[in-house]
Structures are given as C-alpha cells and as structure tokens.
Amino acid sequence: MKYLLILTILLIQISSTYSQKYKRKRFDYAKMKEVEFVACEDQAAEELERAFSQIKDLNSKGAVETSEKVFKNYDKCAFSYEAYALALFKNGQWMEAIEIVDKAIEEFGAMPGLILRRAYMSYEMGDLGIGVRNIDGSSVYLGSDKKLKYKEEKFKSENYKSALHDLVYLISTYQGRYDEVSAVAEIYQILEDYDNSNLYYSQLLEVEEYKDQSTFAMVTNYLAQGKYMEAEKSLNELEEKYPTNAGIQEKFEELYRLTDRGDEIESRKKKSEFYNWVPDFVDLPFTDENYEKVLFFLDNHTAEEKTERIEQLVNNNDEHAIDLLIVVLYVHANHGNGVESRSEELLIQMGDPVVEKVIALFNNANSTCTITKSASVLAEIKDPRGWQALIDYLPNMNRFAITTIPPEVPAQLLKFDREKGLIEVLRWLKTREEPVEDPDDPLAGLGNIFSAASIYGPLEDFSKEEVTDSAQSLGYTEEEIGTLIEKIYGKE
C-alpha cells in the first residue's frame, strides 16, 4: 500500500510537470496608441541588415550574436527588437523570441511588421509543437529533458489561435494582405474548421496568383466535409490547367476511394506516381508503356539489368532516351549502384542536345548528389549555358544546413575552365560568411569538414602563388588571403 501511494504521488508530479497551463498573450491592437516611428541609428541598421543576411544564410547563431549586440548597445528601435527576436527564434530559442517581440509591440504599438513577425512565429510553433525546432534549415528533435513542459495538443492549438488573432487583425486593417488571408485559411483547415477555411480561401479565388492553390486547398476541405460533387468539379478544372500535376491525381484517387469508384482508382494512382517520378521539364508523356519504362528503374531489378536497359535506350536512339536518363538521376533511386553514374556518362556522350534539360535538372534536383552529377555533365560538355548555370548556383551553397555535405559545384566549375573557374570560386568565397558552429552540438566540427572537402578541397590543385595572385586581383586583403590559404592548405 505504501509503495502504491508513492507511485501515485510520482505519477501526479509527472503529470503536473507535463501539463503546465499554456496561454498566449492577446493584444487588443485596435485600442493601442500609435507610437511615433523611431528609426535605428545608421550603424545599428547596418549591423541589423547583417543579422538578417546571416539568418538567410542559415547562420542563426551568428545572427543572435550580431543582433544582441545592437539590442544591448544602441538606442532601442523596432527593427532591433524584430531582428533580435527573429534570430533567437531561428536559433530555436522560441520563448525568448516571443518575449522580445511582445515587448516590442508593448513599446511601439500595433506596427504591422512586428505583428506579422509574431504571427508567423506562432504559426511555426503551432506546426512543430513542443519537441521540434527548425534550426538553420534542419529539423532538430529535442530530447525529453529539453521539450517544453506543456501538453502538445494545447500548445499547438494555443499558438495557432494566437496566429489567427494577429493575422485576422492585419487582414481587417490593411488591404491586399493575400498571404495572410491564405495563412488564416490554412490554419482554420488545420483546426478542422472547414467552413471558415473555405470562407477565407474563397476570398482569393478572384486573385489570379492565388486562385489555383486556393481551389486545390478547398478540395481538401470538400473531401473532409463529404462535398464530393464540389470536390470533383474543382479537380476537373485544375486538371485541365495542370494535366501533369501529381497532387491533383492524388486527390482524384482519394475522391474515388471515398466514393467507391474502384474502377478509376488504379488509373489515378498510376498517374500520381508517374508525375511524381517525372519532372515537368522533360518530354515524357504518361502512357502505360512509359509508366512501365520508368518503373523498371525503381523496381528490384539488378544494377546490371538497369545499366543494360539505359544503354539500350541510347544505342537504339529511343526518342525518349534523354528524358529517361534525366528521370533516373531525378528520382535518385539508384544511389551507389553505378546506374546513376552510367546515366551521367551517357548524357555527357550525347553532348549539346542534353544541355537544356540537364540545366533544368541541376536547378530542380532533389539531392546534392544529383546536383553534383548534373554539374559534372555541364562541365564536361562545356556549353556556355552550363557555365552560367554553375556560376549562378554558387550563392545557393551558403544556405545548406551545416551538417549537409554540399554539392561539388566549385570542383565542376574548375573542371569546366580551370583559370576562369578559380576566379569565379574566389569571387564567391570573398562574399561568403563561414557558418558558426555550436560548441555544445555533438556534430560540431563536421560542418567545416564537409565544406572543406567540397569547397576548399578542389583549390588544392592550384599553387599558393596562383591562389594569392587571383585573390589579389579580386581585392582580397592580406588578412583575407591568409585565411584563404589556411582554409585550402591547412596551418603551416
């Protein structure tokens, strides 16, 4: 009996710990006094812009440091609150971020920028819940000791409702807030309030750039409400405009399952799969034959059989050979078995006719491996269109999560043209800010290893004199050149 009593007390304590009351503050914006706008000091504004750039480049830790210095060392302005709050939020420090943005609204009043920032923070908190953070482009799952001590359902609901409160105020106060109307409609959909969701989505049906996405979202509501005729009518309209959209086919499949139209389910299922596999920048129409051709490379055939098949396509001058080689790389279902590497080689052999579609693959790839392979094809063929595509891609490498192995685009630029490639890589590196790693992160250090291999590693083929001369021509300082040399060749 004694042990049962102790166990009961422990369970009550645990339940109490994980069910703390959670309530978000609601501002009565309409009754707030207007506060005169206070501009940031020039130097502060410049530093805050840098903080926003750091956030954009997935360096939230650096952004926190930058914005915190401004927040503490300069006269307060709304922009300093906003930047500091956003940096904290992107670094996973949600509660601190909300506290800062709430203080900003209390001090500066109902400024739409602050309200909007607060609303989308609330939206993300509702979406991710008590144990997940989106930090620098990566989903971070918190251990049980670091999760917020609230009930998940209550936490999500309260944050969604907070976001609704703020967004509805903005919509009712300012015209043309279409993104916010869409966000409100989506939140109501998540909360399963389909009538209100449709009410807001319907406001966007006359706005051309929002019409189709709103129509598609309303299909989801109609299916949940059992309004199958409305759902089918909307899907037919969408399919006429977007015949190769996989999502539309998936909704048809769902509709037919709900309405027991078994004879039509399989056709829609095949189409949804096919359009998920086949990007719209290739010219491979849906047919049962083409479905089977693509499926062959996804099924459990041996690597030898798949390699033999792609070689047959090229040797027999199949009209869709280029398209199928592109699809093999796009679906990335044969990683490491030699099939993708052989597809890369065959595209290189085919030369100029593949360039346009390979550039499209390069810009729409689902994996860094596919980016590297398509960049390799462009580097080998050496078409000027490919050169420009590789250069244009370099800034995107600033935005990879620190633990992601970056694609080997710099190496492919150097393979394309050794001398010009060196200039372009160094030009990009001059503007690149190194990501800051968290020393408490067990993966700390991996980011530098990854970037060194794919970014600085290819430059080892140049002499220090070549690198130094090129860097000087681009305006590198002596200190910057020293850092660059150390990154490439290591400490002496």
Coordinates of C-alpha atoms in Angstrom, one line a residue:
M1 CA 0.0 0.0 0.0
K2 CA 2.9 2.3 0.9
Y3 CA 4.6 1.7 -2.5
L4 CA 1.3 2.3 -4.3
L5 CA 0.9 5.6 -2.6
I6 CA 4.4 6.7 -3.5
L7 CA 3.8 5.6 -7.2
T8 CA 0.6 7.6 -7.3
I9 CA 2.3 10.7 -5.9
L10 CA 5.1 10.4 -8.6
L11 CA 2.6 10.0 -11.4
I12 CA 0.7 13.1 -10.2
Q13 CA 4.0 15.1 -10.1
I14 CA 5.0 13.9 -13.6
S15 CA 1.5 14.7 -15.0
S16 CA 1.7 18.1 -13.3
T17 CA 5.1 18.8 -14.8
Y18 CA 4.0 18.0 -18.3
S19 CA 0.7 19.7 -18.2
Q20 CA 1.6 23.3 -17.2
K21 CA -1.0 25.7 -18.3
Y22 CA 0.0 27.4 -21.6
K23 CA -1.6 30.7 -22.6
R24 CA -0.5 33.2 -25.3
K25 CA -1.0 36.9 -24.8
R26 CA -3.7 38.5 -26.9
F27 CA -3.1 42.2 -27.8
D28 CA -6.1 44.4 -28.4
Y29 CA -4.4 46.1 -31.3
A30 CA -7.4 48.4 -32.2
K31 CA -7.1 50.1 -28.8
M32 CA -3.3 50.6 -28.9
K33 CA -2.0 54.1 -29.1
E34 CA 0.0 55.0 -32.2
V35 CA 3.7 55.4 -31.3
E36 CA 5.9 57.6 -33.4
F37 CA 8.2 55.7 -35.6
V38 CA 11.8 55.6 -34.3
A39 CA 14.5 54.9 -36.9
C40 CA 17.5 52.9 -35.9
E41 CA 20.9 54.6 -35.9
D42 CA 22.8 54.2 -39.1
Q43 CA 25.4 51.9 -37.7
A44 CA 22.8 49.8 -35.9
A45 CA 20.7 49.5 -39.0
E46 CA 23.8 48.3 -40.9
E47 CA 24.5 45.6 -38.3
L48 CA 20.9 44.5 -38.2
E49 CA 20.9 44.1 -42.0
R50 CA 23.9 41.9 -41.5
A51 CA 22.0 39.8 -38.9
F52 CA 19.1 39.3 -41.4
S53 CA 21.7 38.2 -44.0
Q54 CA 23.1 35.7 -41.5
I55 CA 19.7 34.3 -40.9
K56 CA 19.1 34.0 -44.7
D57 CA 22.5 32.1 -44.9
L58 CA 21.4 29.7 -42.1
N59 CA 23.7 31.2 -39.5
S60 CA 21.3 31.9 -36.7
K61 CA 23.9 31.6 -34.0
G62 CA 25.9 34.4 -35.7
A63 CA 22.7 36.4 -36.2
V64 CA 21.9 36.1 -32.5
E65 CA 25.3 37.5 -31.6
T66 CA 25.1 40.3 -34.1
S67 CA 21.6 41.4 -33.2
E68 CA 22.1 41.0 -29.4
K69 CA 25.0 43.5 -29.5
V70 CA 22.8 46.0 -31.3
F71 CA 19.9 45.4 -29.0
K72 CA 22.0 46.0 -25.9
N73 CA 24.4 48.7 -27.1
Y74 CA 22.2 51.1 -29.2
D75 CA 19.1 53.0 -28.5
K76 CA 16.1 50.8 -29.0
C77 CA 14.2 50.8 -32.3
A78 CA 11.5 48.5 -33.6
F79 CA 13.9 47.0 -36.1
S80 CA 16.4 45.9 -33.4
Y81 CA 13.6 44.1 -31.5
E82 CA 12.4 42.4 -34.7
A83 CA 15.9 41.3 -35.7
Y84 CA 16.9 40.0 -32.3
A85 CA 13.6 38.2 -31.9
L86 CA 13.8 36.5 -35.3
A87 CA 17.5 35.5 -34.7
L88 CA 16.5 33.9 -31.4
F89 CA 13.6 32.2 -33.0
K90 CA 15.6 30.8 -35.9
N91 CA 18.1 29.5 -33.3
G92 CA 15.4 27.5 -31.6
Q93 CA 15.0 29.9 -28.6
W94 CA 11.3 30.3 -29.0
M95 CA 10.2 31.6 -25.6
E96 CA 12.9 34.2 -25.6
A97 CA 12.0 35.3 -29.1
I98 CA 8.3 35.7 -28.2
E99 CA 9.1 37.6 -25.1
I100 CA 11.2 40.1 -27.2
V101 CA 8.6 40.6 -29.9
D102 CA 5.8 41.0 -27.3
K103 CA 7.9 43.7 -25.6
A104 CA 8.4 45.4 -28.9
I105 CA 4.6 45.6 -29.5
E106 CA 4.1 46.9 -26.0
E107 CA 6.6 49.7 -26.6
F108 CA 6.0 50.6 -30.3
G109 CA 2.3 49.7 -30.6
A110 CA 0.5 47.9 -33.4
M111 CA 3.2 48.0 -36.0
P112 CA 2.2 45.7 -38.8
G113 CA 5.8 44.3 -39.3
L114 CA 6.0 43.3 -35.7
I115 CA 2.6 41.8 -35.6
L116 CA 3.3 39.8 -38.8
R117 CA 6.6 38.5 -37.4
R118 CA 4.8 37.4 -34.2
A119 CA 2.0 35.7 -36.2
Y120 CA 4.3 33.6 -38.3
M121 CA 6.4 32.7 -35.2
S122 CA 3.2 31.5 -33.6
Y123 CA 2.2 29.6 -36.8
E124 CA 5.5 27.7 -36.8
M125 CA 5.2 26.9 -33.1
G126 CA 1.8 25.5 -33.7
D127 CA 3.1 23.5 -36.6
L128 CA 6.1 21.9 -34.8
G129 CA 4.9 21.6 -31.3
I130 CA 6.8 21.1 -28.0
G131 CA 9.7 18.9 -29.2
V132 CA 10.9 20.0 -32.6
R133 CA 12.7 23.1 -33.9
N134 CA 13.6 24.2 -37.4
I135 CA 17.2 25.5 -36.9
D136 CA 19.2 26.6 -39.9
G137 CA 17.3 24.5 -42.4
S138 CA 17.4 21.3 -40.3
S139 CA 14.7 19.7 -38.2
V140 CA 16.0 19.3 -34.7
Y141 CA 14.2 16.8 -32.4
L142 CA 14.7 17.7 -28.7
G143 CA 15.4 15.1 -26.1
S144 CA 12.7 14.6 -23.4
D145 CA 14.6 16.8 -21.0
K146 CA 14.6 19.7 -23.4
K147 CA 11.0 19.6 -24.6
L148 CA 8.7 22.3 -23.5
K149 CA 6.7 21.1 -20.5
Y150 CA 3.2 21.6 -21.9
K151 CA 0.6 19.3 -23.4
E152 CA 1.3 19.0 -27.1
E153 CA -2.3 19.5 -28.3
K154 CA -2.9 22.5 -26.1
F155 CA 0.4 24.1 -27.1
K156 CA -0.3 23.7 -30.8
S157 CA -3.9 24.9 -30.5
E158 CA -3.0 28.0 -28.5
N159 CA -0.3 29.0 -30.9
Y160 CA -2.5 28.5 -33.9
K161 CA -5.2 30.7 -32.3
S162 CA -2.6 33.3 -31.4
A163 CA -1.5 33.4 -35.1
L164 CA -5.2 33.7 -36.2
H165 CA -5.7 36.6 -33.8
D166 CA -2.8 38.5 -35.2
L167 CA -3.4 37.7 -38.9
V168 CA -7.1 38.5 -38.8
Y169 CA -6.3 41.9 -37.4
L170 CA -3.8 42.6 -40.2
I171 CA -6.4 41.4 -42.8
S172 CA -9.1 43.5 -41.4
T173 CA -6.9 46.6 -41.1
Y174 CA -4.9 46.5 -44.3
Q175 CA -6.0 45.7 -47.8
G176 CA -4.3 43.3 -50.1
R177 CA -2.8 41.0 -47.5
Y178 CA -3.3 37.9 -49.6
D179 CA -0.5 35.9 -48.0
E180 CA -2.1 36.4 -44.6
V181 CA -5.6 35.5 -45.9
S182 CA -4.1 32.3 -47.2
A183 CA -2.4 31.6 -43.9
V184 CA -5.7 32.2 -42.0
A185 CA -7.5 29.8 -44.3
E186 CA -4.8 27.2 -43.8
I187 CA -4.8 27.5 -40.0
Y188 CA -8.6 27.0 -40.0
Q189 CA -8.1 23.9 -42.2
I190 CA -5.6 22.5 -39.7
L191 CA -8.0 23.2 -36.9
E192 CA -10.7 21.4 -38.9
D193 CA -12.9 24.4 -39.1
Y194 CA -13.6 23.8 -42.8
D195 CA -16.4 26.4 -43.2
N196 CA -14.2 29.2 -42.0
S197 CA -11.3 27.8 -44.1
N198 CA -13.4 27.9 -47.2
L199 CA -14.6 31.4 -46.3
Y200 CA -11.1 32.8 -46.4
Y201 CA -9.9 30.7 -49.4
S202 CA -12.9 31.9 -51.4
Q203 CA -11.7 35.5 -50.9
L204 CA -8.6 34.5 -53.0
L205 CA -10.5 32.9 -55.9
E206 CA -10.6 36.2 -57.8
V207 CA -6.8 36.9 -57.3
E208 CA -5.1 35.2 -60.2
E209 CA -1.8 34.2 -58.4
Y210 CA -3.7 32.6 -55.5
K211 CA -6.7 31.2 -57.3
D212 CA -5.4 27.7 -58.1
Q213 CA -3.7 27.0 -54.8
S214 CA -6.8 28.1 -53.0
T215 CA -9.0 26.0 -55.2
F216 CA -6.8 23.0 -54.5
A217 CA -6.9 23.6 -50.8
M218 CA -10.7 23.9 -50.9
V219 CA -10.8 20.4 -52.5
T220 CA -9.2 19.1 -49.2
N221 CA -12.0 20.8 -47.2
Y222 CA -14.7 19.5 -49.5
L223 CA -13.5 15.9 -49.2
A224 CA -13.4 16.3 -45.4
Q225 CA -16.9 17.7 -45.4
G226 CA -18.3 15.0 -47.8
K227 CA -18.9 17.5 -50.5
Y228 CA -17.8 15.2 -53.3
M229 CA -19.5 16.9 -56.2
E230 CA -17.8 20.2 -55.4
A231 CA -14.5 18.5 -55.0
E232 CA -14.7 16.7 -58.4
K233 CA -15.8 19.9 -60.1
S234 CA -12.8 21.8 -58.8
L235 CA -10.4 18.9 -59.6
N236 CA -11.6 18.8 -63.2
E237 CA -10.9 22.5 -63.5
L238 CA -7.5 22.1 -62.1
E239 CA -6.6 19.1 -64.1
E240 CA -7.5 20.9 -67.3
K241 CA -4.9 23.6 -66.4
Y242 CA -2.3 21.2 -64.9
P243 CA -2.6 17.8 -66.5
T244 CA 0.8 16.6 -65.2
N245 CA 0.4 17.6 -61.6
A246 CA 0.8 14.7 -59.2
G247 CA -1.0 16.3 -56.3
I248 CA -4.2 16.7 -58.4
Q249 CA -4.1 13.0 -59.4
E250 CA -3.6 12.0 -55.7
K251 CA -6.7 14.0 -54.8
F252 CA -8.7 12.2 -57.6
E253 CA -7.5 8.9 -56.2
E254 CA -8.7 10.0 -52.7
L255 CA -12.0 11.1 -54.1
Y256 CA -12.6 7.8 -55.9
R257 CA -11.7 5.8 -52.8
L258 CA -14.2 7.8 -50.7
T259 CA -16.9 7.4 -53.4
D260 CA -16.2 3.7 -54.0
R261 CA -15.3 4.2 -57.7
G262 CA -12.8 1.3 -57.7
D263 CA -12.5 1.1 -61.5
E264 CA -10.9 4.5 -61.6
I265 CA -8.6 4.4 -58.6
E266 CA -5.8 2.4 -60.2
S267 CA -5.5 4.8 -63.2
R268 CA -5.3 7.8 -60.9
K269 CA -2.7 6.1 -58.7
K270 CA -0.5 5.3 -61.7
K271 CA -0.7 8.9 -62.9
S272 CA 0.1 10.3 -59.5
E273 CA 3.1 8.1 -59.2
F274 CA 4.3 8.8 -62.7
Y275 CA 4.1 12.6 -62.3
N276 CA 6.0 12.3 -59.0
W277 CA 8.8 10.5 -60.8
V278 CA 8.9 12.5 -64.0
P279 CA 9.6 16.3 -63.7
D280 CA 7.7 18.6 -66.0
F281 CA 10.8 19.8 -67.7
V282 CA 11.2 16.5 -69.7
D283 CA 9.0 15.5 -72.6
L284 CA 7.8 12.1 -71.4
P285 CA 4.0 11.8 -71.6
F286 CA 2.1 9.5 -69.4
T287 CA 1.2 6.2 -71.1
D288 CA 1.1 2.7 -69.6
E289 CA 4.3 1.9 -71.6
N290 CA 6.2 4.9 -70.3
Y291 CA 5.0 4.2 -66.8
E292 CA 6.5 0.7 -67.1
K293 CA 9.7 2.1 -68.5
V294 CA 10.2 4.4 -65.5
L295 CA 9.0 1.8 -63.0
F296 CA 11.8 -0.6 -64.3
F297 CA 14.4 1.7 -62.7
L298 CA 12.5 1.8 -59.4
D299 CA 11.8 -1.9 -59.1
N300 CA 14.1 -4.5 -57.7
H301 CA 16.0 -5.3 -60.8
T302 CA 19.7 -5.7 -60.6
A303 CA 22.1 -2.8 -61.3
E304 CA 23.4 -4.7 -64.3
E305 CA 19.9 -5.1 -65.7
K306 CA 19.2 -1.4 -65.2
T307 CA 22.5 -0.4 -66.8
E308 CA 21.9 -2.6 -69.7
R309 CA 18.5 -1.0 -70.2
I310 CA 19.7 2.6 -70.3
E311 CA 22.5 1.6 -72.7
Q312 CA 19.9 0.0 -75.0
L313 CA 17.8 3.2 -74.9
V314 CA 20.7 5.2 -76.1
N315 CA 22.1 2.7 -78.7
N316 CA 18.6 2.2 -80.2
N317 CA 18.1 6.0 -80.4
D318 CA 14.9 5.8 -78.3
E319 CA 13.1 9.1 -78.8
H320 CA 12.8 9.5 -75.0
A321 CA 16.4 8.3 -74.1
I322 CA 17.5 11.7 -72.8
D323 CA 14.3 12.1 -70.8
L324 CA 14.7 8.7 -69.2
L325 CA 18.3 9.3 -68.3
I326 CA 17.2 12.6 -66.7
V327 CA 14.5 10.8 -64.8
V328 CA 17.0 8.2 -63.5
L329 CA 19.0 11.0 -62.0
Y330 CA 16.0 12.9 -60.8
V331 CA 14.3 10.1 -58.8
H332 CA 17.7 9.2 -57.2
A333 CA 16.6 5.7 -56.5
N334 CA 19.9 4.0 -57.6
H335 CA 22.4 5.8 -55.5
G336 CA 25.7 4.0 -55.3
N337 CA 24.9 1.0 -57.6
G338 CA 26.5 2.5 -60.7
V339 CA 23.3 3.2 -62.6
E340 CA 23.3 6.9 -62.0
S341 CA 27.0 7.2 -62.8
R342 CA 26.4 5.4 -66.1
S343 CA 23.5 7.7 -66.9
E344 CA 25.8 10.7 -66.2
E345 CA 28.4 9.2 -68.7
L346 CA 25.8 8.6 -71.4
L347 CA 24.4 12.2 -71.1
I348 CA 28.0 13.5 -71.5
Q349 CA 28.4 11.4 -74.6
M350 CA 25.2 12.7 -76.1
G351 CA 26.6 16.3 -75.9
D352 CA 24.8 19.6 -76.7
P353 CA 21.2 18.2 -77.1
V354 CA 21.1 17.4 -73.4
V355 CA 22.2 20.7 -72.0
E356 CA 18.9 22.5 -71.6
K357 CA 17.3 19.6 -69.7
V358 CA 20.4 19.0 -67.6
I359 CA 20.4 22.6 -66.6
A360 CA 16.7 22.2 -65.5
L361 CA 17.7 19.1 -63.6
F362 CA 20.6 20.9 -62.0
N363 CA 18.2 23.7 -60.8
N364 CA 15.5 21.3 -59.6
A365 CA 17.4 18.4 -58.2
N366 CA 16.1 16.7 -55.0
S367 CA 19.5 15.7 -53.7
T368 CA 23.0 17.2 -53.6
C369 CA 24.3 14.1 -55.3
T370 CA 22.1 14.8 -58.3
I371 CA 23.3 18.4 -58.3
T372 CA 26.9 17.2 -58.5
K373 CA 26.2 14.7 -61.3
S374 CA 24.3 17.2 -63.4
A375 CA 27.0 19.8 -62.8
S376 CA 29.6 17.3 -63.9
V377 CA 27.6 16.8 -67.2
L378 CA 27.6 20.5 -67.8
A379 CA 31.3 20.8 -67.0
E380 CA 32.3 18.1 -69.4
I381 CA 30.1 19.3 -72.3
K382 CA 31.3 22.9 -71.8
D383 CA 28.3 24.7 -73.3
P384 CA 28.3 28.4 -72.3
R385 CA 24.7 27.9 -70.9
G386 CA 26.1 25.4 -68.5
W387 CA 28.9 27.7 -67.4
Q388 CA 26.5 30.5 -66.4
A389 CA 24.2 28.0 -64.6
L390 CA 27.1 26.8 -62.4
I391 CA 28.1 30.4 -61.5
D392 CA 24.6 31.4 -60.7
Y393 CA 24.3 28.4 -58.4
L394 CA 27.2 29.3 -56.1
P395 CA 25.3 31.6 -53.7
N396 CA 22.8 28.8 -53.0
M397 CA 25.6 26.9 -51.3
N398 CA 25.6 29.4 -48.5
R399 CA 22.2 28.1 -47.5
F400 CA 22.9 24.5 -46.9
A401 CA 22.5 23.2 -43.4
I402 CA 25.8 23.0 -41.6
T403 CA 25.7 19.2 -41.4
T404 CA 24.8 18.7 -45.1
I405 CA 27.6 17.7 -47.5
P406 CA 27.5 20.5 -50.1
P407 CA 27.4 19.6 -53.8
E408 CA 30.7 19.7 -55.7
V409 CA 29.8 22.7 -57.8
P410 CA 33.1 24.5 -57.3
A411 CA 35.0 21.4 -58.5
Q412 CA 32.9 21.3 -61.6
L413 CA 33.5 24.9 -62.4
L414 CA 37.2 24.3 -62.2
K415 CA 36.8 21.3 -64.5
F416 CA 34.8 23.4 -66.9
D417 CA 37.6 26.1 -67.1
R418 CA 40.5 26.0 -64.7
E419 CA 41.6 29.6 -64.8
K420 CA 38.2 31.3 -65.1
G421 CA 36.8 28.8 -62.6
L422 CA 39.4 29.8 -60.0
I423 CA 38.4 33.5 -60.3
E424 CA 34.7 32.7 -60.0
V425 CA 35.1 30.4 -57.0
L426 CA 37.3 33.0 -55.2
R427 CA 34.9 35.8 -56.1
W428 CA 32.1 33.8 -54.4
L429 CA 34.2 32.9 -51.4
K430 CA 35.0 36.6 -50.8
T431 CA 31.4 37.3 -50.1
R432 CA 30.7 34.0 -48.2
E433 CA 30.4 34.1 -44.5
E434 CA 31.6 30.9 -42.7
P435 CA 28.8 29.3 -40.7
V436 CA 29.2 29.4 -36.9
E437 CA 29.0 26.0 -35.2
D438 CA 27.6 25.5 -31.7
P439 CA 30.4 24.0 -29.5
D440 CA 27.7 22.2 -27.5
D441 CA 26.5 20.4 -30.6
P442 CA 27.7 16.8 -30.9
L443 CA 28.1 17.3 -34.6
A444 CA 30.2 20.4 -34.2
G445 CA 33.2 20.3 -36.5
L446 CA 31.5 18.3 -39.2
G447 CA 30.3 21.4 -40.9
N448 CA 33.9 22.6 -41.5
I449 CA 34.9 19.1 -42.7
F450 CA 32.1 18.9 -45.2
S451 CA 32.7 22.4 -46.6
A452 CA 36.5 21.9 -46.7
A453 CA 36.1 18.8 -48.9
S454 CA 33.7 20.2 -51.4
I455 CA 34.5 24.0 -51.3
Y456 CA 38.2 24.3 -50.5
G457 CA 39.5 20.9 -51.4
P458 CA 39.4 21.4 -55.2
L459 CA 41.6 24.5 -54.8
E460 CA 44.5 22.4 -53.5
D461 CA 45.4 21.7 -57.2
F462 CA 46.5 25.3 -57.5
S463 CA 49.8 26.6 -56.2
K464 CA 49.7 29.1 -53.4
E465 CA 51.1 31.7 -55.8
E466 CA 48.2 31.1 -58.2
V467 CA 45.6 31.4 -55.5
T468 CA 47.3 34.5 -54.0
D469 CA 47.6 36.3 -57.4
S470 CA 44.0 35.6 -58.2
A471 CA 42.8 36.7 -54.8
Q472 CA 44.7 39.9 -55.0
S473 CA 43.2 40.7 -58.4
L474 CA 39.7 40.4 -56.7
G475 CA 40.6 42.8 -53.9
Y476 CA 41.3 40.3 -51.1
T477 CA 43.1 41.9 -48.1
E478 CA 46.3 40.3 -46.8
E479 CA 44.4 39.0 -43.8
E480 CA 41.7 37.5 -46.1
I481 CA 44.4 35.9 -48.3
G482 CA 46.0 34.4 -45.2
T483 CA 42.7 32.9 -44.0
L484 CA 42.0 31.6 -47.5
I485 CA 45.4 29.9 -47.8
E486 CA 44.9 28.3 -44.4
K487 CA 41.5 27.0 -45.4
I488 CA 42.9 25.5 -48.6
Y489 CA 46.2 24.1 -47.4
G490 CA 45.9 24.0 -43.7
K491 CA 48.0 25.6 -41.0
E492 CA 51.7 25.5 -41.6

